[in-house]
Coordinates of C-alpha atoms in Angstrom, one line a residue:
M11 CA 16.7 0.1 33.7
S12 CA 13.0 0.3 31.7
E13 CA 11.3 2.9 30.2
L14 CA 8.6 3.2 32.9
V15 CA 11.5 4.2 35.0
S16 CA 13.4 6.4 33.3
L17 CA 9.5 7.7 32.9
A18 CA 9.2 7.4 36.8
D19 CA 13.2 8.7 37.1
R20 CA 11.5 12.2 35.1
E21 CA 9.1 12.9 37.8
T22 CA 11.5 13.0 40.9
P23 CA 10.8 16.0 40.9
E24 CA 6.8 15.7 41.9
I25 CA 7.5 13.2 44.2
V26 CA 9.9 15.3 46.7
R27 CA 8.0 17.8 46.3
L28 CA 5.4 15.5 47.8
R29 CA 7.1 13.3 49.8
R30 CA 8.8 17.0 51.8
D31 CA 5.6 18.4 52.6
F32 CA 3.9 15.4 53.8
H33 CA 7.0 15.5 55.7
Q34 CA 6.8 18.6 57.2
W35 CA 3.2 18.3 58.1
P36 CA 3.7 15.5 60.1
E37 CA -0.1 13.7 61.5
L38 CA -0.2 11.2 63.6
S39 CA -2.8 8.2 63.7
F40 CA -6.6 9.3 63.0
R41 CA -5.5 12.4 62.9
E42 CA -4.1 13.0 59.2
Q43 CA -6.4 16.1 58.5
R44 CA -4.5 17.9 56.5
T45 CA -2.9 14.9 54.8
A46 CA -6.5 13.4 53.5
G47 CA -7.0 16.7 52.2
V48 CA -4.0 16.9 50.2
I49 CA -4.6 13.8 48.9
A50 CA -8.1 13.3 47.9
E51 CA -7.4 16.9 46.1
Y52 CA -4.8 15.5 44.4
L53 CA -6.7 12.3 43.4
R54 CA -9.7 14.9 42.4
E55 CA -7.5 16.8 40.2
L56 CA -7.2 14.2 38.1
G57 CA -11.0 13.5 37.6
L58 CA -10.9 10.2 39.8
D59 CA -13.4 10.1 42.0
V60 CA -12.7 9.4 46.0
V61 CA -13.9 7.2 48.2
S62 CA -13.5 8.7 52.0
P63 CA -15.8 6.4 54.3
D64 CA -17.6 9.3 57.0
S65 CA -15.5 9.4 60.0
M66 CA -11.8 8.4 58.8
H67 CA -9.2 10.2 57.1
G68 CA -8.3 7.1 54.7
M69 CA -9.3 6.7 51.3
W70 CA -9.6 5.4 47.9
A71 CA -9.9 5.9 44.6
D72 CA -10.6 3.9 41.1
L73 CA -9.3 3.9 37.4
Q74 CA -10.6 1.8 34.9
A75 CA -8.7 0.1 32.0
E76 CA -10.5 -1.4 29.0
G77 CA -10.5 -4.8 28.7
A78 CA -9.7 -5.6 32.3
T79 CA -10.5 -8.6 34.6
K80 CA -9.1 -8.0 37.9
T81 CA -9.0 -4.9 39.8
L82 CA -5.8 -4.1 42.2
A83 CA -5.7 -2.8 45.1
L84 CA -2.3 -0.6 45.1
R85 CA -1.9 0.8 48.8
A86 CA 0.4 3.6 51.1
D87 CA -0.3 4.2 54.7
M88 CA -0.5 8.3 55.8
D89 CA 0.2 8.7 59.5
A90 CA 3.6 9.9 61.3
L91 CA 5.1 8.1 64.4
A92 CA 4.3 10.0 67.9
M93 CA 8.0 11.7 68.4
D94 CA 9.8 14.7 68.0
E95 CA 12.1 14.3 64.7
A96 CA 16.0 15.6 64.6
S97 CA 17.7 18.3 62.5
S98 CA 20.3 16.2 60.5
A99 CA 21.9 17.6 56.8
T100 CA 20.3 15.6 54.6
K101 CA 16.7 17.5 55.7
S102 CA 17.8 20.5 57.6
D103 CA 15.1 22.4 55.2
F104 CA 11.8 20.0 55.6
V105 CA 11.8 18.5 59.2
S106 CA 9.1 18.9 60.9
K107 CA 6.6 21.8 61.8
N108 CA 4.4 19.7 64.2
P109 CA 6.0 19.2 67.3
G110 CA 5.2 15.8 69.2
A111 CA 5.1 14.4 64.8
A112 CA 7.5 13.0 62.5
H113 CA 7.7 11.3 59.5
C114 CA 10.2 9.2 60.6
C115 CA 9.0 5.7 59.1
G116 CA 8.5 6.8 55.2
H117 CA 5.2 7.1 54.5
D118 CA 4.9 10.3 53.3
S119 CA 7.4 9.0 50.7
H120 CA 4.8 6.2 50.6
M121 CA 2.2 8.4 49.3
A122 CA 4.4 10.1 47.3
M123 CA 5.4 7.5 45.2
L124 CA 1.7 6.4 45.1
M125 CA 0.5 9.9 43.8
T126 CA 2.6 9.7 41.5
A127 CA 2.4 7.3 39.4
A128 CA -2.1 7.6 40.0
R129 CA -1.5 11.0 38.5
L130 CA 0.8 9.1 35.9
M131 CA -2.1 6.6 35.4
A132 CA -5.0 9.0 35.6
T133 CA -3.3 11.7 32.4
G134 CA -3.0 8.4 29.9
E135 CA 1.0 8.2 30.5
V136 CA 0.6 4.8 31.1
K137 CA -2.2 3.2 30.1
P138 CA -3.1 -0.1 32.8
R139 CA -4.0 -3.6 31.7
H140 CA -6.2 -3.7 34.8
N141 CA -9.0 -1.6 37.4
I142 CA -6.6 0.1 39.9
R143 CA -7.8 1.1 43.3
F144 CA -5.1 3.2 44.7
L145 CA -5.8 3.1 48.6
F146 CA -4.6 5.6 50.7
Q147 CA -4.5 4.0 54.3
H148 CA -4.9 6.0 58.1
A149 CA -3.3 4.9 61.2
E150 CA -0.3 2.0 60.2
E151 CA 1.2 3.2 63.3
K152 CA -1.1 2.6 66.0
A153 CA -2.8 -0.4 66.7
P154 CA -5.6 -1.6 65.8
G155 CA -4.9 -0.1 62.4
G156 CA -6.8 1.4 60.0
A157 CA -7.2 -1.5 57.5
I158 CA -9.5 -3.1 59.8
E159 CA -11.5 0.3 59.4
L160 CA -11.0 0.2 55.4
I161 CA -11.7 -3.3 54.7
E162 CA -15.1 -3.0 57.1
A163 CA -15.8 0.4 54.3
G164 CA -15.0 -2.2 51.6
C165 CA -12.0 -0.9 50.2
L166 CA -11.5 -5.1 49.2
E167 CA -15.0 -5.0 47.4
G168 CA -14.5 -6.1 43.9
V169 CA -10.5 -6.3 44.8
D170 CA -8.2 -9.1 43.5
E171 CA -5.3 -8.8 44.8
V172 CA -3.3 -6.0 47.1
Y173 CA 0.4 -4.7 47.1
G174 CA 2.2 -2.3 48.8
I175 CA 5.5 -1.0 49.9
H176 CA 7.9 -0.1 51.9
V177 CA 11.8 2.4 52.6
I178 CA 14.1 0.8 54.2
P179 CA 17.3 2.3 54.8
P180 CA 19.2 -0.6 55.8
I181 CA 19.0 -2.2 52.5
E182 CA 20.9 -1.2 49.6
T183 CA 19.8 2.2 47.8
G184 CA 17.9 1.0 45.4
K185 CA 17.1 -2.6 45.5
F186 CA 13.8 -4.7 46.1
V187 CA 13.5 -7.1 48.3
V188 CA 10.5 -9.6 47.5
C189 CA 10.1 -12.6 49.9
K190 CA 7.1 -15.2 49.6
G191 CA 5.2 -16.8 53.2
P192 CA 5.4 -15.0 56.3
F193 CA 7.1 -11.7 55.6
M194 CA 6.3 -9.4 58.8
A195 CA 5.8 -10.4 62.5
A196 CA 2.9 -10.5 64.4
A197 CA 2.6 -7.1 67.0
D198 CA 1.2 -7.5 70.4
E199 CA 1.7 -5.1 73.3
I200 CA 1.7 -6.5 77.2
H201 CA 1.1 -4.3 79.6
I202 CA 2.4 -6.0 83.3
R203 CA 1.2 -4.4 87.1
V204 CA 3.4 -6.9 89.5
T205 CA 2.0 -5.7 93.0
G206 CA 3.3 -6.2 96.3
K207 CA 3.8 -4.1 99.8
G208 CA 6.0 -1.3 99.5
G209 CA 8.0 -0.2 102.8
H210 CA 11.4 0.9 104.0
A211 CA 14.2 -0.2 101.6
A212 CA 16.1 -0.2 104.4
M213 CA 13.7 -3.4 105.8
P214 CA 12.9 -5.0 102.6
H215 CA 11.7 -8.4 104.6
L216 CA 9.2 -6.7 106.1
V217 CA 7.4 -5.8 102.7
R218 CA 6.8 -7.6 99.7
D219 CA 9.3 -6.3 96.5
P220 CA 7.4 -5.4 93.1
I221 CA 10.7 -4.0 92.1
V222 CA 12.8 -7.7 92.2
A223 CA 10.0 -9.5 91.4
A224 CA 9.5 -7.5 88.3
A225 CA 13.6 -8.0 87.5
H226 CA 12.0 -12.1 87.9
V227 CA 9.1 -11.6 85.2
I228 CA 11.3 -10.5 83.1
T229 CA 13.7 -12.1 83.4
A230 CA 11.2 -15.2 83.2
L231 CA 10.0 -14.2 80.1
Q232 CA 13.1 -14.6 77.7
G233 CA 12.5 -18.1 79.1
L234 CA 9.6 -17.9 76.2
V235 CA 11.5 -17.1 73.5
S236 CA 14.9 -19.6 74.7
R237 CA 12.9 -22.5 76.4
R238 CA 9.5 -22.9 74.9
T239 CA 10.4 -21.7 71.4
S240 CA 12.0 -24.0 69.0
P241 CA 15.2 -23.0 67.7
L242 CA 14.4 -22.8 64.7
D243 CA 11.3 -20.1 64.8
S244 CA 11.4 -17.0 65.5
M245 CA 9.8 -15.3 68.5
V246 CA 10.8 -11.7 70.8
V247 CA 9.7 -10.7 73.9
T248 CA 10.9 -7.2 74.8
I249 CA 10.3 -5.4 77.7
S250 CA 11.3 -1.6 76.3
T251 CA 9.3 0.4 79.5
I252 CA 9.3 0.0 83.9
R253 CA 7.8 2.7 85.7
G254 CA 8.1 1.8 89.5
G255 CA 9.0 4.0 92.3
S256 CA 8.3 7.8 93.7
G257 CA 11.9 8.6 92.5
T258 CA 12.9 8.6 96.4
T259 CA 15.9 6.5 97.3
N260 CA 14.7 5.0 100.5
V261 CA 11.2 3.9 99.8
I262 CA 10.1 0.0 98.0
P263 CA 6.9 0.9 96.1
N264 CA 3.7 -0.9 96.0
D265 CA 3.6 -1.8 92.6
V266 CA 5.4 -1.6 89.4
E267 CA 4.1 -1.2 85.8
L268 CA 6.2 -3.1 82.5
L269 CA 5.5 -2.5 78.6
G270 CA 6.7 -4.2 75.7
T271 CA 5.9 -6.1 73.0
V272 CA 5.9 -9.7 71.3
R273 CA 6.6 -10.5 68.2
T274 CA 6.5 -14.0 65.8
L275 CA 6.7 -15.0 62.2
N276 CA 4.7 -18.6 63.2
P277 CA 0.7 -17.4 63.6
A278 CA 0.3 -21.0 65.8
L279 CA 3.3 -19.4 68.2
H280 CA 1.3 -16.3 67.7
E281 CA -2.2 -18.1 68.9
K282 CA -0.2 -19.5 71.9
A283 CA 2.2 -16.0 73.3
P284 CA -1.5 -14.9 75.7
G285 CA -0.6 -17.7 77.7
W286 CA 2.6 -18.5 77.8
V287 CA 3.2 -14.5 78.6
S288 CA 0.5 -14.5 81.3
D289 CA 1.4 -18.1 83.1
T290 CA 4.7 -16.9 83.3
A291 CA 4.0 -13.6 84.7
K292 CA 1.7 -14.6 86.8
A293 CA 4.4 -17.2 88.2
A294 CA 7.6 -15.6 88.4
A295 CA 5.3 -13.1 90.4
A296 CA 4.0 -14.9 92.7
A297 CA 7.1 -16.7 93.3
C298 CA 8.4 -13.8 95.5
G299 CA 5.2 -12.9 97.2
C300 CA 3.5 -10.4 94.2
E301 CA 0.8 -10.9 92.3
A302 CA 0.4 -10.1 88.3
E303 CA -1.7 -8.5 86.5
V304 CA -1.6 -9.4 83.0
E305 CA -3.5 -7.1 80.0
Y306 CA -2.1 -8.9 77.0
G307 CA -3.4 -6.5 73.3
L308 CA -3.6 -8.9 70.2
G309 CA -1.4 -6.3 68.1
Y310 CA -1.4 -7.2 63.7
P311 CA -1.2 -11.4 62.6
V312 CA 1.6 -12.0 60.6
L313 CA 2.1 -10.7 57.8
V314 CA 2.1 -13.8 54.8
N315 CA 2.6 -12.9 51.1
D316 CA 0.8 -14.8 48.8
D317 CA 3.3 -17.4 47.0
G318 CA 1.6 -16.4 43.8
A319 CA 1.1 -12.0 44.2
T320 CA 5.2 -12.6 45.3
A321 CA 6.0 -14.4 42.2
T322 CA 4.1 -11.1 40.0
A323 CA 5.9 -8.4 42.4
R324 CA 9.5 -10.1 42.0
E325 CA 8.9 -10.3 38.0
C326 CA 7.7 -6.4 38.0
V327 CA 11.2 -5.8 40.0
R328 CA 12.7 -7.4 37.7
E329 CA 11.3 -6.1 34.1
L330 CA 12.1 -2.6 35.3
L331 CA 15.7 -3.3 36.5
G332 CA 16.8 -6.9 36.3
E333 CA 18.3 -9.3 38.7
S334 CA 20.3 -6.7 40.3
G335 CA 17.7 -5.1 41.5
L336 CA 16.3 -7.6 43.9
V337 CA 18.0 -8.9 47.6
E338 CA 19.9 -12.0 46.5
T339 CA 18.7 -13.2 49.6
P340 CA 15.7 -11.9 50.9
M341 CA 14.7 -12.3 54.5
P342 CA 11.8 -11.2 56.6
M343 CA 11.3 -8.6 59.6
M344 CA 10.3 -8.6 63.3
G345 CA 8.6 -5.6 62.1
G346 CA 4.6 -5.5 62.5
E347 CA 2.4 -4.1 59.9
D348 CA -1.4 -3.8 59.8
F349 CA -1.1 -4.7 55.6
A350 CA -1.4 -8.5 56.7
R351 CA -5.0 -7.3 57.3
Y352 CA -5.8 -7.5 53.4
A353 CA -3.1 -10.1 53.0
E354 CA -5.4 -12.8 55.5
L355 CA -8.5 -11.6 52.9
R356 CA -7.3 -11.2 49.0
P357 CA -3.6 -13.1 47.0
S358 CA -1.1 -9.5 49.1
C359 CA 2.7 -8.9 48.5
Y360 CA 4.4 -6.3 50.4
V361 CA 8.0 -5.6 49.5
F362 CA 10.9 -3.3 50.9
L363 CA 12.6 -0.4 49.0
G364 CA 16.1 0.5 49.5
V365 CA 16.8 3.6 50.5
G366 CA 19.8 3.6 52.8
S367 CA 22.8 5.3 51.7
D368 CA 26.9 5.9 53.5
S369 CA 28.2 8.1 50.9
K370 CA 24.8 10.9 51.4
G371 CA 25.1 9.9 55.4
I372 CA 21.5 8.4 54.9
T373 CA 22.2 5.2 57.7
S374 CA 19.9 5.6 60.8
A375 CA 17.0 3.0 60.2
N376 CA 13.4 4.0 61.2
H377 CA 11.4 5.1 64.0
A378 CA 14.9 6.9 64.6
T379 CA 14.5 10.5 65.6
D380 CA 17.7 11.3 62.2
F381 CA 15.6 8.7 60.4
D382 CA 15.4 9.9 56.5
V383 CA 15.6 8.9 52.4
D384 CA 17.6 8.7 49.7
E385 CA 15.5 10.7 47.4
A386 CA 17.3 9.8 44.0
V387 CA 16.0 6.0 44.5
L388 CA 12.4 6.7 45.4
H389 CA 10.4 7.1 41.9
R390 CA 11.8 2.8 41.8
G391 CA 9.0 2.5 43.8
T392 CA 6.5 5.0 41.3
A393 CA 8.1 2.5 38.8
W394 CA 6.9 -0.5 40.8
F395 CA 3.9 0.4 40.9
L396 CA 3.4 1.4 37.3
Q397 CA 4.5 -2.1 36.5
L398 CA 2.3 -3.8 37.9
A399 CA -0.8 -2.5 36.0
V400 CA 0.6 -3.1 33.4
H401 CA 2.0 -6.3 34.2

């Protein structure tokens, strides 16, 4: 292992301290006021000038390197999920103190890793070869996301490349996933209201049953995956919420509401999906004598890792940990991420760091109520940021 790994490992207590502080005080998208204050104060104490655009909690700070010819933006997201956290043996001492908010996706770790890297560079312990922009982004979890706002505020001006990292428990702890090309899916939202004519449940022939129609809509939408999409492509259409009825067993309601998501790694499919979903839902409902109103919310685009930036990201892992630090067969995933906004405008690479540990009982996936990370390997994320800076 390299000297940077050892140096970052020395900082594990600081990484853990920061991570646990953020973890106890999670804040939802577009509401990250305390979080932003902690980060801004930390950066200013390092002597960095913080740019915090009006009306948002995201920010950036620049570190200039002597003789540098390009600027790298290193990004960490800040917001928590709108959910309650379950206490567990691995984190009973620092569970969320904010009801309805929890860092169950790992953004607390991302901030801690990047803040520690910023301190090591700003204090001169690590001297970067490139100018570095430390980019802390609000509102990753809620579309349209904070990346758009920061980009409009100028966060990419003068930036040549962008890099980011995400902790993922199912990956072997301490290993990196670095994958070129499409890496994370476009993530859209669908809201479908199926309207019929309610009545007595014992006389279905006198009504136009929206529940049966909604069932047909759900089934028909799966045909978009199995029959409209090539088996060589990827697409997910999931209805995750069904709302309808009053709770009374003998009343058929007037309408049913369906909420869901559409995901794909193929930009061409992403363009076709809105029309496919709308046409299919309306036709399936009409076949049952009902109507379907479809609201299709475009979310994040496909996150495409640039070939050159991906090669750099992979080389940095090798320089830190050798070939064993990389997952042998990296695969994309269907989660969405608004880091894709940066990747549309600058050569970029987004990587995963494995933080699960069977021996420590850290096995739950991101967004689980008992999500946790193996804090003993978070320093590797800090080391990767440092290696990018000196590469």
